[in-house]
mmCIF file of C-alpha atoms (C1' of nucleotides) in Angstrom:
data_model
loop_
_atom_site.group_PDB
_atom_site.id
_atom_site.type_symbol
_atom_site.label_atom_id
_atom_site.label_comp_id
_atom_site.label_asym_id
_atom_site.label_seq_id
_atom_site.Cartn_x
_atom_site.Cartn_y
_atom_site.Cartn_z
ATOM 1 C CA MET A 1 9.538 -26.315 35.432
ATOM 2 C CA GLU A 2 9.356 -29.847 33.355
ATOM 3 C CA ALA A 3 11.049 -32.818 34.500
ATOM 4 C CA ARG A 4 13.731 -34.330 32.308
ATOM 5 C CA LYS A 5 13.996 -38.094 30.985
ATOM 6 C CA TYR A 6 16.851 -39.414 28.827
ATOM 7 C CA SER A 7 15.812 -40.159 25.242
ATOM 8 C CA LYS A 8 17.766 -41.728 23.272
ATOM 9 C CA LYS A 9 16.218 -40.030 20.300
ATOM 10 C CA ARG A 10 16.786 -36.381 21.415
ATOM 11 C CA ALA A 11 20.548 -37.305 22.528
ATOM 12 C CA ALA A 12 20.966 -39.235 18.777
ATOM 13 C CA ILE A 13 19.219 -35.361 17.902
ATOM 14 C CA LEU A 14 21.217 -33.033 19.793
ATOM 15 C CA GLU A 15 24.566 -35.151 18.341
ATOM 16 C CA ALA A 16 23.214 -34.687 15.055
ATOM 17 C CA LEU A 17 22.361 -31.119 15.154
ATOM 18 C CA ARG A 18 26.374 -30.923 16.805
ATOM 19 C CA SER A 19 28.351 -32.469 14.330
ATOM 20 C CA THR A 20 26.844 -30.835 11.406
ATOM 21 C CA ASP A 21 28.036 -26.855 10.317
ATOM 22 C CA GLU A 22 25.439 -26.473 7.861
ATOM 23 C CA HIS A 23 22.360 -25.390 10.545
ATOM 24 C CA PRO A 24 20.317 -28.198 9.706
ATOM 25 C CA SER A 25 16.680 -27.812 9.582
ATOM 26 C CA ALA A 26 14.356 -30.372 11.121
ATOM 27 C CA GLU A 27 13.521 -31.719 8.200
ATOM 28 C CA MET A 28 16.637 -32.204 6.503
ATOM 29 C CA LEU A 29 17.897 -33.826 10.466
ATOM 30 C CA TYR A 30 14.706 -36.286 10.225
ATOM 31 C CA ALA A 31 15.676 -37.599 6.875
ATOM 32 C CA ARG A 32 19.611 -37.840 8.094
ATOM 33 C CA LEU A 33 18.810 -39.922 11.249
ATOM 34 C CA LYS A 34 15.236 -41.606 9.604
ATOM 35 C CA SER A 35 17.977 -44.874 8.891
ATOM 36 C CA GLU A 36 19.573 -44.513 11.995
ATOM 37 C CA PHE A 37 15.529 -44.465 13.508
ATOM 38 C CA PRO A 38 13.532 -45.781 10.927
ATOM 39 C CA ASP A 39 10.868 -44.370 13.246
ATOM 40 C CA LEU A 40 11.922 -41.628 13.951
ATOM 41 C CA SER A 41 8.832 -39.327 13.547
ATOM 42 C CA LEU A 42 8.945 -35.599 12.224
ATOM 43 C CA GLY A 43 6.920 -34.419 15.113
ATOM 44 C CA THR A 44 9.390 -35.419 17.545
ATOM 45 C CA VAL A 45 12.625 -33.677 15.918
ATOM 46 C CA TYR A 46 10.576 -30.444 16.608
ATOM 47 C CA ARG A 47 9.309 -31.612 20.362
ATOM 48 C CA ASN A 48 13.449 -31.887 20.149
ATOM 49 C CA LEU A 49 14.280 -28.805 18.906
ATOM 50 C CA ALA A 50 11.725 -27.027 20.683
ATOM 51 C CA MET A 51 13.244 -28.600 23.958
ATOM 52 C CA PHE A 52 16.671 -27.563 23.286
ATOM 53 C CA ILE A 53 16.609 -24.110 22.198
ATOM 54 C CA ALA A 54 14.466 -23.398 25.975
ATOM 55 C CA ASP A 55 17.527 -24.445 27.282
ATOM 56 C CA GLY A 56 20.014 -23.215 25.705
ATOM 57 C CA ASP A 57 21.349 -26.033 23.460
ATOM 58 C CA ALA A 58 20.502 -25.147 20.550
ATOM 59 C CA THR A 59 19.049 -21.809 18.671
ATOM 60 C CA SER A 60 17.142 -20.312 15.853
ATOM 61 C CA VAL A 61 19.514 -19.469 13.103
ATOM 62 C CA GLY A 62 15.878 -18.193 11.058
ATOM 63 C CA THR A 63 13.917 -18.790 8.610
ATOM 64 C CA VAL A 64 15.808 -19.970 5.528
ATOM 65 C CA ALA A 65 13.761 -20.177 2.383
ATOM 66 C CA GLY A 66 10.785 -21.501 3.698
ATOM 67 C CA GLN A 67 12.793 -23.420 6.897
ATOM 68 C CA GLU A 68 13.313 -22.976 9.930
ATOM 69 C CA ARG A 69 17.029 -23.901 10.822
ATOM 70 C CA TYR A 70 19.047 -24.283 13.416
ATOM 71 C CA ASP A 71 23.017 -24.443 15.036
ATOM 72 C CA ALA A 72 23.931 -26.752 18.514
ATOM 73 C CA ASP A 73 26.766 -24.074 18.895
ATOM 74 C CA THR A 74 26.069 -20.913 20.685
ATOM 75 C CA THR A 75 28.721 -18.590 21.350
ATOM 76 C CA PRO A 76 28.647 -15.713 19.795
ATOM 77 C CA HIS A 77 29.303 -14.996 15.949
ATOM 78 C CA ALA A 78 28.072 -14.027 12.734
ATOM 79 C CA HIS A 79 26.364 -16.308 9.479
ATOM 80 C CA PHE A 80 25.724 -16.401 5.841
ATOM 81 C CA ILE A 81 22.400 -17.367 4.213
ATOM 82 C CA CYS A 82 23.218 -17.705 0.287
ATOM 83 C CA ALA A 83 20.268 -16.621 -0.880
ATOM 84 C CA CYS A 84 20.800 -18.495 -4.975
ATOM 85 C CA CYS A 85 21.350 -22.390 -2.738
ATOM 86 C CA GLY A 86 19.598 -22.199 1.758
ATOM 87 C CA ARG A 87 23.592 -22.430 1.941
ATOM 88 C CA VAL A 88 23.884 -20.742 5.569
ATOM 89 C CA LEU A 89 27.967 -21.487 6.361
ATOM 90 C CA ASP A 90 29.111 -20.010 9.504
ATOM 91 C CA VAL A 91 30.954 -16.266 9.926
ATOM 92 C CA CYS A 92 33.644 -14.670 12.467
ATOM 93 C CA SER A 93 31.524 -11.256 14.446
ATOM 94 C CA PRO A 94 33.138 -9.022 16.794
ATOM 95 C CA ASN A 95 31.565 -9.973 19.602
ATOM 96 C CA LEU A 96 27.602 -8.383 20.173
ATOM 97 C CA SER A 97 26.860 -8.868 23.281
ATOM 98 C CA GLY A 98 28.858 -5.471 24.371
ATOM 99 C CA MET A 99 25.583 -3.085 21.550
ATOM 100 C CA ASP A 100 22.693 -4.897 24.995
ATOM 101 C CA GLY A 101 23.451 -1.855 27.052
ATOM 102 C CA GLU A 102 22.300 0.648 23.861
ATOM 103 C CA VAL A 103 20.270 -1.531 22.691
ATOM 104 C CA GLU A 104 18.138 -1.520 26.635
ATOM 105 C CA ARG A 105 18.519 2.342 26.499
ATOM 106 C CA GLU A 106 17.571 3.514 23.246
ATOM 107 C CA VAL A 107 14.646 0.815 23.302
ATOM 108 C CA GLY A 108 13.370 0.211 27.573
ATOM 109 C CA GLY A 109 12.701 -3.218 27.697
ATOM 110 C CA VAL A 110 16.103 -6.164 27.991
ATOM 111 C CA VAL A 111 17.937 -8.103 24.888
ATOM 112 C CA THR A 112 18.621 -12.124 25.404
ATOM 113 C CA SER A 113 20.217 -12.323 22.417
ATOM 114 C CA ARG A 114 21.655 -11.372 19.101
ATOM 115 C CA SER A 115 21.861 -12.057 15.365
ATOM 116 C CA LEU A 116 23.988 -11.544 12.961
ATOM 117 C CA SER A 117 23.809 -12.781 9.071
ATOM 118 C CA PHE A 118 24.926 -11.902 5.858
ATOM 119 C CA THR A 119 22.418 -12.696 3.089
ATOM 120 C CA GLY A 120 24.429 -13.763 -0.878
ATOM 121 C CA LYS A 121 25.043 -15.638 -2.906
ATOM 122 C CA CYS A 122 28.173 -18.497 -2.121
ATOM 123 C CA ALA A 123 30.827 -19.042 -3.852
ATOM 124 C CA ASP A 124 29.824 -21.925 -5.222
ATOM 125 C CA CYS A 125 26.109 -20.397 -6.274
ATOM 126 C CA LEU A 126 29.105 -17.726 -8.130
ATOM 127 C CA SER A 127 30.057 -20.279 -10.491
ATOM 128 C CA HIS A 128 27.244 -22.402 -11.458
ATOM 129 C CA ASP A 129 25.986 -18.803 -12.442
ATOM 130 C CA SER A 130 29.838 -18.238 -14.853
ATOM 131 C CA GLY A 131 28.349 -21.384 -17.260
ATOM 132 C CA LYS A 132 25.088 -20.183 -17.162
ATOM 133 C CA GLY A 133 26.398 -16.492 -18.734
ATOM 134 C CA LYS A 134 22.764 -15.486 -19.982
ATOM 135 C CA ALA A 135 24.014 -11.393 -18.349
ATOM 136 C CA SER A 136 23.795 -9.417 -22.057
ATOM 137 C CA MET B 1 12.006 -8.225 -17.187
ATOM 138 C CA GLU B 2 9.226 -7.570 -16.277
ATOM 139 C CA ALA B 3 6.959 -4.455 -16.745
ATOM 140 C CA ARG B 4 5.039 -3.096 -14.500
ATOM 141 C CA LYS B 5 2.237 -1.292 -14.644
ATOM 142 C CA TYR B 6 0.463 1.242 -12.234
ATOM 143 C CA SER B 7 -2.380 -0.322 -9.634
ATOM 144 C CA LYS B 8 -4.368 2.191 -7.591
ATOM 145 C CA LYS B 9 -4.086 -1.097 -4.710
ATOM 146 C CA ARG B 10 0.512 -1.026 -5.226
ATOM 147 C CA ALA B 11 0.150 2.584 -4.315
ATOM 148 C CA ALA B 12 -1.620 1.642 -1.362
ATOM 149 C CA ILE B 13 0.009 -1.257 0.067
ATOM 150 C CA LEU B 14 3.562 0.567 -0.297
ATOM 151 C CA GLU B 15 1.875 3.809 1.112
ATOM 152 C CA ALA B 16 0.925 1.903 4.168
ATOM 153 C CA LEU B 17 4.452 0.333 4.428
ATOM 154 C CA ARG B 18 5.832 3.437 4.416
ATOM 155 C CA SER B 19 4.026 5.386 7.288
ATOM 156 C CA THR B 20 3.892 3.406 9.906
ATOM 157 C CA ASP B 21 7.354 2.148 11.552
ATOM 158 C CA GLU B 22 6.085 -1.200 12.727
ATOM 159 C CA HIS B 23 6.863 -3.106 10.427
ATOM 160 C CA PRO B 24 3.692 -4.842 9.559
ATOM 161 C CA SER B 25 3.454 -8.564 7.983
ATOM 162 C CA ALA B 26 0.906 -9.089 5.214
ATOM 163 C CA GLU B 27 -1.686 -9.385 7.309
ATOM 164 C CA MET B 28 -2.035 -6.237 9.726
ATOM 165 C CA LEU B 29 -1.460 -4.256 6.272
ATOM 166 C CA TYR B 30 -4.358 -6.776 4.708
ATOM 167 C CA ALA B 31 -6.164 -5.683 8.210
ATOM 168 C CA ARG B 32 -5.468 -1.993 8.123
ATOM 169 C CA LEU B 33 -6.276 -1.378 3.990
ATOM 170 C CA LYS B 34 -9.896 -3.286 3.614
ATOM 171 C CA SER B 35 -11.668 -0.618 5.179
ATOM 172 C CA GLU B 36 -10.149 1.304 2.864
ATOM 173 C CA PHE B 37 -11.111 -1.443 -0.116
ATOM 174 C CA PRO B 38 -13.652 -4.128 0.836
ATOM 175 C CA ASP B 39 -12.253 -5.493 -2.328
ATOM 176 C CA LEU B 40 -8.925 -6.025 -1.447
ATOM 177 C CA SER B 41 -7.286 -9.767 -1.111
ATOM 178 C CA LEU B 42 -4.401 -10.999 1.410
ATOM 179 C CA GLY B 43 -3.270 -12.113 -2.588
ATOM 180 C CA THR B 44 -3.071 -9.395 -4.214
ATOM 181 C CA VAL B 45 -1.330 -7.796 -0.492
ATOM 182 C CA TYR B 46 2.104 -10.929 -0.495
ATOM 183 C CA ARG B 47 1.818 -10.532 -4.054
ATOM 184 C CA ASN B 48 3.013 -7.427 -3.821
ATOM 185 C CA LEU B 49 5.339 -7.162 -0.862
ATOM 186 C CA ALA B 50 7.332 -9.729 -3.253
ATOM 187 C CA MET B 51 7.776 -6.781 -5.785
ATOM 188 C CA PHE B 52 8.527 -4.428 -3.400
ATOM 189 C CA ILE B 53 11.243 -6.895 -2.897
ATOM 190 C CA ALA B 54 12.187 -7.274 -6.074
ATOM 191 C CA ASP B 55 12.471 -4.104 -6.370
ATOM 192 C CA GLY B 56 14.015 -2.508 -3.732
ATOM 193 C CA ASP B 57 11.319 -0.782 -1.931
ATOM 194 C CA ALA B 58 11.336 -2.717 0.635
ATOM 195 C CA THR B 59 13.057 -6.269 2.794
ATOM 196 C CA SER B 60 12.251 -8.018 4.889
ATOM 197 C CA VAL B 61 13.125 -7.973 8.811
ATOM 198 C CA GLY B 62 12.893 -12.041 8.864
ATOM 199 C CA THR B 63 10.238 -14.331 10.494
ATOM 200 C CA VAL B 64 8.616 -12.882 13.500
ATOM 201 C CA ALA B 65 5.573 -15.270 15.467
ATOM 202 C CA GLY B 66 5.530 -17.295 12.628
ATOM 203 C CA GLN B 67 4.311 -14.033 10.273
ATOM 204 C CA GLU B 68 7.142 -12.467 7.919
ATOM 205 C CA ARG B 69 7.406 -9.121 9.095
ATOM 206 C CA TYR B 70 8.719 -6.115 5.883
ATOM 207 C CA ASP B 71 9.897 -2.696 5.601
ATOM 208 C CA ALA B 72 10.040 0.287 3.278
ATOM 209 C CA ASP B 73 13.177 1.767 4.980
ATOM 210 C CA THR B 74 16.453 -0.051 3.488
ATOM 211 C CA THR B 75 18.679 2.326 4.714
ATOM 212 C CA PRO B 76 21.267 0.922 7.290
ATOM 213 C CA HIS B 77 19.547 0.134 10.799
ATOM 214 C CA ALA B 78 18.802 -2.582 13.318
ATOM 215 C CA HIS B 79 16.038 -4.530 14.977
ATOM 216 C CA PHE B 80 14.683 -4.520 17.857
ATOM 217 C CA ILE B 81 12.886 -7.420 18.379
ATOM 218 C CA CYS B 82 10.462 -8.652 21.399
ATOM 219 C CA ALA B 83 9.969 -12.099 21.515
ATOM 220 C CA CYS B 84 6.616 -11.592 23.932
ATOM 221 C CA CYS B 85 4.908 -9.423 22.033
ATOM 222 C CA GLY B 86 6.367 -9.742 18.703
ATOM 223 C CA ARG B 87 6.233 -5.294 18.185
ATOM 224 C CA VAL B 88 9.644 -4.620 15.656
ATOM 225 C CA LEU B 89 11.696 -1.952 16.479
ATOM 226 C CA ASP B 90 13.820 -0.005 14.734
ATOM 227 C CA VAL B 91 17.865 0.487 16.944
ATOM 228 C CA CYS B 92 20.343 1.713 15.216
ATOM 229 C CA SER B 93 22.989 0.495 14.768
ATOM 230 C CA PRO B 94 26.695 1.087 13.217
ATOM 231 C CA ASN B 95 26.592 0.632 9.275
ATOM 232 C CA LEU B 96 28.152 -3.532 8.794
ATOM 233 C CA SER B 97 28.372 -2.915 5.712
ATOM 234 C CA GLY B 98 31.568 -2.239 5.991
ATOM 235 C CA MET B 99 32.121 -6.428 7.070
ATOM 236 C CA ASP B 100 30.738 -6.903 4.056
ATOM 237 C CA GLY B 101 34.662 -7.217 2.593
ATOM 238 C CA GLU B 102 35.573 -9.894 5.377
ATOM 239 C CA VAL B 103 32.698 -12.191 4.815
ATOM 240 C CA GLU B 104 33.171 -12.359 2.085
ATOM 241 C CA ARG B 105 36.801 -13.506 2.015
ATOM 242 C CA GLU B 106 35.831 -15.786 4.182
ATOM 243 C CA VAL B 107 33.392 -17.462 2.652
ATOM 244 C CA GLY B 108 34.588 -16.583 -1.134
ATOM 245 C CA GLY B 109 30.881 -15.840 -1.529
ATOM 246 C CA VAL B 110 28.583 -12.494 -2.658
ATOM 247 C CA VAL B 111 27.163 -10.031 0.386
ATOM 248 C CA THR B 112 24.168 -7.748 -0.832
ATOM 249 C CA SER B 113 22.527 -7.889 2.230
ATOM 250 C CA ARG B 114 22.814 -7.903 6.244
ATOM 251 C CA SER B 115 20.532 -8.183 8.942
ATOM 252 C CA LEU B 116 20.890 -6.868 12.798
ATOM 253 C CA SER B 117 18.228 -8.184 15.232
ATOM 254 C CA PHE B 118 18.069 -7.807 18.549
ATOM 255 C CA THR B 119 15.629 -9.721 21.042
ATOM 256 C CA GLY B 120 14.209 -9.678 23.964
ATOM 257 C CA LYS B 121 11.362 -8.279 26.380
ATOM 258 C CA CYS B 122 10.289 -4.588 25.259
ATOM 259 C CA ALA B 123 9.248 -2.298 27.490
ATOM 260 C CA ASP B 124 5.334 -2.967 27.823
ATOM 261 C CA CYS B 125 6.612 -6.732 28.074
ATOM 262 C CA LEU B 126 8.716 -6.000 31.191
ATOM 263 C CA SER B 127 5.984 -3.229 33.290
ATOM 264 C CA HIS B 128 2.652 -5.805 32.407
ATOM 265 C CA ASP B 129 5.472 -9.028 34.529
ATOM 266 C CA SER B 130 5.505 -6.473 37.763
ATOM 267 C CA GLY B 131 2.141 -7.086 37.733
ATOM 268 C CA LYS B 132 2.299 -11.260 37.542
ATOM 269 C CA GLY B 133 5.612 -10.274 40.100
ATOM 270 C CA LYS B 134 6.446 -14.032 40.442
ATOM 271 C CA ALA B 135 9.768 -14.415 40.442
ATOM 272 C CA SER B 136 11.484 -14.550 43.944
ATOM 273 C "C1'" DC C 1 -5.616 -4.050 -27.968
ATOM 274 C "C1'" DT C 2 -2.194 -6.500 -25.202
ATOM 275 C "C1'" DC C 3 -0.124 -7.288 -21.939
ATOM 276 C "C1'" DT C 4 -0.473 -6.524 -16.308
ATOM 277 C "C1'" DT C 5 -2.877 -6.854 -11.487
ATOM 278 C "C1'" DT C 6 -6.417 -8.357 -8.811
ATOM 279 C "C1'" DG C 7 -10.043 -11.961 -6.157
ATOM 280 C "C1'" DC C 8 -11.423 -15.393 -5.365
ATOM 281 C "C1'" DA C 9 -11.055 -19.633 -3.219
ATOM 282 C "C1'" DA C 10 -7.854 -24.232 -3.725
ATOM 283 C "C1'" DA C 11 -4.210 -26.083 -2.950
ATOM 284 C "C1'" DG C 12 1.065 -26.195 -0.674
ATOM 285 C "C1'" DA C 13 4.738 -25.949 2.489
ATOM 286 C "C1'" DG C 14 6.380 -26.082 7.011
ATOM 287 C "C1'" DT C 15 5.298 -26.530 11.572
ATOM 288 C "C1'" DT C 16 1.550 -27.989 15.717
ATOM 289 C "C1'" DT C 17 -0.914 -30.860 19.020
ATOM 290 C "C1'" DG C 18 -4.082 -34.037 20.916
ATOM 291 C "C1'" DC C 19 -4.048 -38.903 21.336
ATOM 292 C "C1'" DA C 20 -2.866 -43.767 22.998
ATOM 293 C "C1'" DG C 21 1.102 -46.969 23.729
ATOM 294 C "C1'" DG C 22 5.754 -47.690 25.173
ATOM 295 C "C1'" DG C 23 10.309 -45.388 27.773
ATOM 296 C "C1'" DT C 24 12.499 -44.051 32.406
ATOM 297 C "C1'" DG C 25 13.560 -43.400 36.734
ATOM 298 C "C1'" DC D 1 4.151 -47.461 38.584
ATOM 299 C "C1'" DA D 2 3.938 -42.785 37.876
ATOM 300 C "C1'" DC D 3 5.416 -39.373 33.975
ATOM 301 C "C1'" DC D 4 8.090 -38.496 30.616
ATOM 302 C "C1'" DC D 5 8.290 -39.278 25.758
ATOM 303 C "C1'" DT D 6 7.210 -40.689 20.496
ATOM 304 C "C1'" DG D 7 4.558 -42.421 16.131
ATOM 305 C "C1'" DC D 8 0.446 -40.852 13.644
ATOM 306 C "C1'" DA D 9 -1.955 -38.313 11.115
ATOM 307 C "C1'" DA D 10 -5.284 -34.701 11.708
ATOM 308 C "C1'" DA D 11 -5.007 -29.789 12.246
ATOM 309 C "C1'" DC D 12 -3.392 -24.939 11.596
ATOM 310 C "C1'" DT D 13 -1.176 -21.198 9.476
ATOM 311 C "C1'" DC D 14 1.262 -18.899 6.774
ATOM 312 C "C1'" DT D 15 2.505 -18.414 1.470
ATOM 313 C "C1'" DT D 16 2.015 -19.093 -3.038
ATOM 314 C "C1'" DT D 17 -0.555 -20.274 -7.226
ATOM 315 C "C1'" DG D 18 -4.220 -20.702 -11.730
ATOM 316 C "C1'" DC D 19 -7.481 -18.760 -13.531
ATOM 317 C "C1'" DA D 20 -11.537 -15.565 -15.827
ATOM 318 C "C1'" DA D 21 -12.806 -10.206 -14.807
ATOM 319 C "C1'" DA D 22 -10.809 -6.070 -14.534
ATOM 320 C "C1'" DG D 23 -7.679 -2.137 -15.555
ATOM 321 C "C1'" DA D 24 -3.673 -0.033 -17.410
ATOM 322 C "C1'" DG D 25 -0.873 1.854 -21.560
#
DNA sequence: CTCTTTGCAAAGAGTTTGCAGGGTG
DNA sequence: CACCCTGCAAACTCTTTGCAAAGAG
């Protein structure tokens, strides 16, 4: 389809995505790489993230607080999303691909990916809450 | 917290959301109600959807093709999202709330909601593909 | 009469895109 | 030297917000 040439920036973006577990957004990656590549452009980050997803080197965790979050870990696992601070954590989950067949039968289509996520309040936000004690 | 007064438009928006199974976006609801309420404003739709979610009368299915999709069915169920046409279908799924405890133990936080979705290609898009037959 | 809701339009925020120049094979 | 990749900035799209007028209790 599209020939893909090597690019130092692309390699760095993918490496940055792989070496973190915070499921960064495009801006988070941009901020992290800006010091190493002062001339990096946000558009380049977006363009490369799209390539990673097209190539199966990354997936989207979904939109959290208006920003799309990415994950280089493409093995089946679920996520915990803190509605308070926007943090995204990995949590283990049973393999869902076993349900594909049933879903496909139900909708008459084909399933290519699944996503399981839990939303709530993370440990940090819970402890900060106790200080604000305005309950009741 | 916030006193809530009756509003004809709000009632209509909620009714429109409840009487469809296509998990509409704000614009879809707006388009559907525009004929009945020519002076309806998109901002009002957004404002009311936010209220429904705050009140637990609706939930967000997530962002599909850049648009947030809503669901008035708050009972536990999964979704199938067609990556091709953006359609969102209901599919049944085992009750996931039983996993809350394990997740909370894992992250040290509290879980308030779960979301399971399958992405792929729906029956309609599959059949349209066969016409373009470029496989092989 | 008081407080909530709405229309309108402008403002915001995140993401995409066109183009000219630089990098890779 | 042909084609991919990038920076820059403008363009887009979806969503939020401020304000004065209208509606509900």
